[in-house]
CSV table of C-alpha atoms in Angstrom, one decimal:
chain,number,residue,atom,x,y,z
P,63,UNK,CA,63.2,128.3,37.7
P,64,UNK,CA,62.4,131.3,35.2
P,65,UNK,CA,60.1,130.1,32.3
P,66,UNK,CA,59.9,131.8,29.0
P,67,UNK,CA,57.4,131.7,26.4
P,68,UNK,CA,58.7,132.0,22.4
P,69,UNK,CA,55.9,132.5,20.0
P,70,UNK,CA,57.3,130.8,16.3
P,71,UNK,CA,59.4,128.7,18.5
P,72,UNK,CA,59.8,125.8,15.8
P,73,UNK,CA,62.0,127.6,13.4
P,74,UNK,CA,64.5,130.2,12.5
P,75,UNK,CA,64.8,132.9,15.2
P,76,UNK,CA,62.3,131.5,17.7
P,77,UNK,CA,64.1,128.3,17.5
P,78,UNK,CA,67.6,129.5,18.0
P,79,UNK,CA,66.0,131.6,21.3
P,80,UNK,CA,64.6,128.2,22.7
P,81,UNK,CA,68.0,126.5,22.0
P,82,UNK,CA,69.7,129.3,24.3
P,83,UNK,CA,66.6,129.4,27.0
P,84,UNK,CA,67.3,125.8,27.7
P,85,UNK,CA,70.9,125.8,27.4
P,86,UNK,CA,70.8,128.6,29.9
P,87,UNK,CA,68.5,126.5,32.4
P,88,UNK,CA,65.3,128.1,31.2
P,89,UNK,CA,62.2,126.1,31.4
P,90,UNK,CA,60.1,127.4,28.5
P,91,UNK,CA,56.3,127.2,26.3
P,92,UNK,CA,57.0,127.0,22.8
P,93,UNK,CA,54.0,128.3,20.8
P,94,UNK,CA,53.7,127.3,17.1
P,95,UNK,CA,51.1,126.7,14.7
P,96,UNK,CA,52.9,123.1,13.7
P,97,UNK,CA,51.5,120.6,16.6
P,98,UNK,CA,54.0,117.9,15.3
P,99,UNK,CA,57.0,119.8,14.9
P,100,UNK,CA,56.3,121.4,18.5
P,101,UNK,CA,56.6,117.8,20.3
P,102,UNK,CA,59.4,117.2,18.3
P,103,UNK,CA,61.3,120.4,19.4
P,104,UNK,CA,60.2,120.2,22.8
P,105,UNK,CA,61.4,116.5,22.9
P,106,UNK,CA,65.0,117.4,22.1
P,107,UNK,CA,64.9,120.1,24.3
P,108,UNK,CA,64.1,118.3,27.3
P,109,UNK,CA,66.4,115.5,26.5
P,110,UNK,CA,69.4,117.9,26.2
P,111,UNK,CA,69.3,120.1,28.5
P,112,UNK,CA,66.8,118.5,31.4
P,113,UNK,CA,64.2,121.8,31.2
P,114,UNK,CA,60.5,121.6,31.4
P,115,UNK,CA,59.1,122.1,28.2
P,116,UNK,CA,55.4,122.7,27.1
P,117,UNK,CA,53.9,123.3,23.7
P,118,UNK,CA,51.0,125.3,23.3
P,119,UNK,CA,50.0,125.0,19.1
P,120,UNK,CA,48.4,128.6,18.5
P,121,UNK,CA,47.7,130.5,15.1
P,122,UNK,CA,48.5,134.0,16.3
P,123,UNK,CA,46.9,135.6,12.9
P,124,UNK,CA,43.6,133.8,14.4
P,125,UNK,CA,41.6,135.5,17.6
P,126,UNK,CA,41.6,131.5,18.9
P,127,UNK,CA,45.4,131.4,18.8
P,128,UNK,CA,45.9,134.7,20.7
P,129,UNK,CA,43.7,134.6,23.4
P,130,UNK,CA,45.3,130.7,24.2
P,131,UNK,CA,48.4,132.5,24.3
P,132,UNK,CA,47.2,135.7,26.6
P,133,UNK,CA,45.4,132.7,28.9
P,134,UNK,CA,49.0,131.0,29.3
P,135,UNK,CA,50.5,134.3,30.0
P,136,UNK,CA,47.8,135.3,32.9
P,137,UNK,CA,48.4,132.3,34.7
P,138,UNK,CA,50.1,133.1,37.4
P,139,UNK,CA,50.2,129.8,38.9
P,140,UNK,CA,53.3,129.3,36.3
P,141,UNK,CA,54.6,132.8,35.8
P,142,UNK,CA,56.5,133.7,32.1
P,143,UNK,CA,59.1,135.6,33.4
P,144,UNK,CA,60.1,136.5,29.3
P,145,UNK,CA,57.9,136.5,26.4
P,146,UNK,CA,59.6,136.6,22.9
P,147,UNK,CA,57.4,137.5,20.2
P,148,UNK,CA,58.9,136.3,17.8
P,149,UNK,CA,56.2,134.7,15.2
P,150,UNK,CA,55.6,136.5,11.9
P,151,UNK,CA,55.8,136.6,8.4
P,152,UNK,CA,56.5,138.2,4.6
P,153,UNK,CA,55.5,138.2,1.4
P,154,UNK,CA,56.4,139.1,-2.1
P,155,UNK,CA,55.2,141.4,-4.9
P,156,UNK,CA,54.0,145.0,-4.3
P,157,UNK,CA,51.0,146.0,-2.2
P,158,UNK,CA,48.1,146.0,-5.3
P,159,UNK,CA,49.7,142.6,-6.1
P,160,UNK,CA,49.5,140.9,-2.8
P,161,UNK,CA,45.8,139.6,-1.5
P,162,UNK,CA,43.9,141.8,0.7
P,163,UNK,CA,43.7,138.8,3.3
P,164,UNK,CA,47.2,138.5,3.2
P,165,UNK,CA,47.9,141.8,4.5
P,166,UNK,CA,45.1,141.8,7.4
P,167,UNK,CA,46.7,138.4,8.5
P,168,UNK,CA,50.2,140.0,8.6
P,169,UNK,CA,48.7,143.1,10.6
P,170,UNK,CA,47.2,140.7,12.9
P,171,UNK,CA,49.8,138.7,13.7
P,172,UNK,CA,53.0,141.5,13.6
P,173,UNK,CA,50.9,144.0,15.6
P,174,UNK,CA,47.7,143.0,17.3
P,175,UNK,CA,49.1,139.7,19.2
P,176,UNK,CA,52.2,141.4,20.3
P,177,UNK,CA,50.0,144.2,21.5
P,178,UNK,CA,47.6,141.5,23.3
P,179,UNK,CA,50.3,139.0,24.5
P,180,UNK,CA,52.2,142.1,26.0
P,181,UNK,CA,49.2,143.1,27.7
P,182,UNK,CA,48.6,140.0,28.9
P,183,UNK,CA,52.0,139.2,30.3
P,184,UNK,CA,52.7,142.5,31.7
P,185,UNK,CA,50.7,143.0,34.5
P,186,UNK,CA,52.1,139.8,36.2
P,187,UNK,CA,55.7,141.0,36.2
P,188,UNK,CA,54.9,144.2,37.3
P,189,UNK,CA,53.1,142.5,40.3
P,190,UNK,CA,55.7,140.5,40.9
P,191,UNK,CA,58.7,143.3,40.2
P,192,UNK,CA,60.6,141.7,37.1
P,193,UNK,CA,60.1,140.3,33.7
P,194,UNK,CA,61.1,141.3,30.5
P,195,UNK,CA,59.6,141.1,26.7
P,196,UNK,CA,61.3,140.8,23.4
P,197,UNK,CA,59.6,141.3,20.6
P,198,UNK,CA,61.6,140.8,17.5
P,199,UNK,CA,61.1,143.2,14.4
P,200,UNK,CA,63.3,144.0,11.8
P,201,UNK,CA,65.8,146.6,10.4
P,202,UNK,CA,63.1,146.7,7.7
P,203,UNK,CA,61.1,148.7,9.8
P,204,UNK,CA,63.4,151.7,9.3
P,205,UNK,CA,62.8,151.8,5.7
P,206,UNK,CA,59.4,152.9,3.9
P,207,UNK,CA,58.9,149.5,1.9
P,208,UNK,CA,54.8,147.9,2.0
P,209,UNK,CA,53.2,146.6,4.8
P,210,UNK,CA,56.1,144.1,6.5
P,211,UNK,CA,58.3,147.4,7.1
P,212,UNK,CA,54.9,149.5,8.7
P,213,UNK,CA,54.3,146.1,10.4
P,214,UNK,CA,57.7,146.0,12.1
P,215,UNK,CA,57.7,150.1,12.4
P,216,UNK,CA,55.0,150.0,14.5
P,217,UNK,CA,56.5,146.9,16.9
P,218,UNK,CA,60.2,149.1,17.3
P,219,UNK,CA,57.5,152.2,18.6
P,220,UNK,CA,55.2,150.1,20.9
P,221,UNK,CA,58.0,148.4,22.6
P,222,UNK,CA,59.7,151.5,23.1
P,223,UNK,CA,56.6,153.0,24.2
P,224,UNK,CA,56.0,150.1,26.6
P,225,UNK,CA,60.2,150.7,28.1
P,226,UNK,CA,58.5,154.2,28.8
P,227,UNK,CA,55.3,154.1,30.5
P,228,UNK,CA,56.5,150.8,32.4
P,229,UNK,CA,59.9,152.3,33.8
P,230,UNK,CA,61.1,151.5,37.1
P,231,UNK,CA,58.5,148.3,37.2
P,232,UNK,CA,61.1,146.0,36.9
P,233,UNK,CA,59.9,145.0,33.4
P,234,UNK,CA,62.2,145.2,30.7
P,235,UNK,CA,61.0,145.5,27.0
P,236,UNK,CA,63.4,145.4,24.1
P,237,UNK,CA,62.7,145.2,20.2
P,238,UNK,CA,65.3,143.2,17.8
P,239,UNK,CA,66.1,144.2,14.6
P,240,UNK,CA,67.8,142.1,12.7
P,241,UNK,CA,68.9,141.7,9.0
P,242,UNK,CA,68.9,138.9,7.1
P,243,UNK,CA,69.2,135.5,9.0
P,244,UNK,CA,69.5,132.6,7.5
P,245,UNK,CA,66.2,130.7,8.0
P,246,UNK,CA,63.1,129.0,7.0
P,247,UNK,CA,61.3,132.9,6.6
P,248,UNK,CA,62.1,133.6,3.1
P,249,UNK,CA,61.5,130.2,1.5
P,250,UNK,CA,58.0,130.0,3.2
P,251,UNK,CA,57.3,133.4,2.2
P,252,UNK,CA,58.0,132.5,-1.7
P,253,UNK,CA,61.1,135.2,-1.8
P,254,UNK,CA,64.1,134.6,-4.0
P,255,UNK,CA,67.1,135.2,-1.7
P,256,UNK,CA,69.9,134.0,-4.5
P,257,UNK,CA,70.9,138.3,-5.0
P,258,UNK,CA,71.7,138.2,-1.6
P,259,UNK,CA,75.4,138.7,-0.7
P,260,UNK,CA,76.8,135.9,1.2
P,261,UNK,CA,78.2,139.3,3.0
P,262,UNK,CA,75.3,140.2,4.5
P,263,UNK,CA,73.7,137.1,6.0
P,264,UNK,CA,73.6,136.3,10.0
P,265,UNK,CA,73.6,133.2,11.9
P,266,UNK,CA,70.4,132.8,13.9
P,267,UNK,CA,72.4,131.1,16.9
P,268,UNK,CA,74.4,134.6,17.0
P,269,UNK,CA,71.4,137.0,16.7
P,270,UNK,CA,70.1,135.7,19.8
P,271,UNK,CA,73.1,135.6,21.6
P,272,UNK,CA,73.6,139.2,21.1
P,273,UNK,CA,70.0,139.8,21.7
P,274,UNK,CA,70.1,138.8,25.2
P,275,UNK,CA,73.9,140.5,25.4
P,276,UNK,CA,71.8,143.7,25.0
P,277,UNK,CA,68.6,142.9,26.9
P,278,UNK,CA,71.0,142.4,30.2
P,279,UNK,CA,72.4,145.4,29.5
P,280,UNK,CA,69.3,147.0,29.4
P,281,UNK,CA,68.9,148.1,25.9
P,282,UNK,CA,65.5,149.2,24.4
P,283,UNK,CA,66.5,148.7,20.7
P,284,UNK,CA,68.8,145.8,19.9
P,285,UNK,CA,70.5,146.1,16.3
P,286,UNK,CA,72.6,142.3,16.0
P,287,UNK,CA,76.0,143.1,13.7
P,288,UNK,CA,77.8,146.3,12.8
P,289,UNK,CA,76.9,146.4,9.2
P,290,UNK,CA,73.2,146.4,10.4
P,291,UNK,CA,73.6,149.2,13.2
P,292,UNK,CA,75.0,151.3,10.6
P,293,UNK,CA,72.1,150.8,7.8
P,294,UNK,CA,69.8,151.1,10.3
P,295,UNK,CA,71.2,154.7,11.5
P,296,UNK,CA,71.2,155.2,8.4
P,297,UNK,CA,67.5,154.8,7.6
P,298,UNK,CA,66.6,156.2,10.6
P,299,UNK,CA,68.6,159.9,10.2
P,300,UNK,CA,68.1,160.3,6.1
P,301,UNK,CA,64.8,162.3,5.1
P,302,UNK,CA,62.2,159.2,4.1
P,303,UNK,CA,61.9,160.8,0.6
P,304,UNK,CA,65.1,160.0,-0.5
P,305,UNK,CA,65.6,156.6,1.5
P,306,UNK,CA,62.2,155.9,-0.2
P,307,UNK,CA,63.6,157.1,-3.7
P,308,UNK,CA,66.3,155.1,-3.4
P,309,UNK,CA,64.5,151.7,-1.9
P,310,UNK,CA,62.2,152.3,-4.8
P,311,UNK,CA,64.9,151.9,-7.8
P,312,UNK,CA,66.7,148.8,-5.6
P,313,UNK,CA,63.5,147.0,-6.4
P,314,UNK,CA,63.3,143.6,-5.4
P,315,UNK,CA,67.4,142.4,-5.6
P,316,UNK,CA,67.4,143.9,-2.3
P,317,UNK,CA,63.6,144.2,-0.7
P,318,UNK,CA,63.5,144.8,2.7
P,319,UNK,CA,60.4,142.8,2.6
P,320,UNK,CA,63.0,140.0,2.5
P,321,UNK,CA,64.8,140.8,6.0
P,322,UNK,CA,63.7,139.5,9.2
């Protein structure tokens, strides 16, 4: 039985992935910093689709919370055969307007514990031949907008990185980027999301289905929707200075702070 282990497994993105894990037979560790909403999502999980399910409550902006996670992932008594990193974070307002704390926390949690949990877990698969990591980022890393965008810029280049120095392991490692799904993430991060075209929102359910579309396809970078492929070519391919220019006089109505 493969078991997979979703960081920010209560809500959103990381929900929708546990949903499809369990449907698909998975058994899986949900890791959350909510202790009470955990049992609940792992209760209905196992009632519906007859999978083992553990929780493991972890703050992965806290040392505490990561190294519980990177002990899970070591055990290789009950292998993770796929780690989503999926928990994170955004905030509004500008970068002299947002707390210093703030931004350390979100460095912590978008970079350091996927660069720790992904050390953690891979070892183990490459022993044992297969295994495969998503970590989840954002078409917001593509375009020069605070700390969020760095944040998610620097998880697209160390999970390419990793699908380098690790091929032919039997590891795969793939990086999602998507747009703006309707979830919990802007309401908890205080954004206004009422400029938003009904347009441009995507179904969390979908996302993931074509996440894992890609990842058995063996895609590094995984881009969810058309209209997001094309913005994200886009950002990639014009010169920063005018993408920048241009984010800039958007302002807020569009943010890419606000995006997954």
């Amino acid at each position: 039985m493969t078991t997979s282990l979703v960081t920010g497994a209560t809500a959103g993105i990381g929900a929708a992935f546990a949903r499809r894990l369990a449907a698909d037979g998975h058994d899986l560790v949900l890791v959350a910093r909510d202790e009470q909403r955990l049992t609940e999502s792992a209760q209905a999980l196992r009632a519906r689709h007859g999978v083992a399910v553990e929780v493991l409550p972890a703050d992965l902006a806290q040392d505490e919370g990561i190294a519980a996670v990177e002990d899970r992932l070591r055990d290789g008594g009950r292998p993770v055969r796929l780690l989503v990193n999926n928990a994170g974070f955004g905030h509004g307002g500008s970068f002299l307007d947002t707390p210093m704390a703030d931004e350390l926390r979100m460095l912590k949690l978008h970079c350091e514990a996927v660069l720790r949990t992904t050390a953690a877990a891979a070892p183990g698969m490459r022993e044992r031949g297969r295994g495969a990591v998503i970590n989840v980022a954002s078409v917001a890393a593509f375009m020069p907008r605070g700390t969020y965008s760095a944040s998610k810029a620097w998880v697209v280049r160390f999970t390419e990185s990793m699908a380098y120095d690790l091929a032919g392991s039997g590891i795969r490692f793939m990086v999602l980027c998507p747009g703006f799904v309707r979830t919990e993430f802007h309401q908890r991060a205080g954004m206004k999301a009422s400029n938003i075209p009904s347009w441009a929102w995507l179904d969390a359910d979908k996302v993931v289905a074509a996440a894992l579309r890609d990842l058995a396809r063996g895609k590094t970078l995984s881009v969810p929707d058309p209209r997001y492929k094309v913005a994200a070519a886009l950002a990639r391919h014009v010169p920063e200075g005018v993408f920048g220019a241009v984010s800039t006089r958007a302002g807020r109505r569009f943010d890419p702070k606000n995006l997954n």
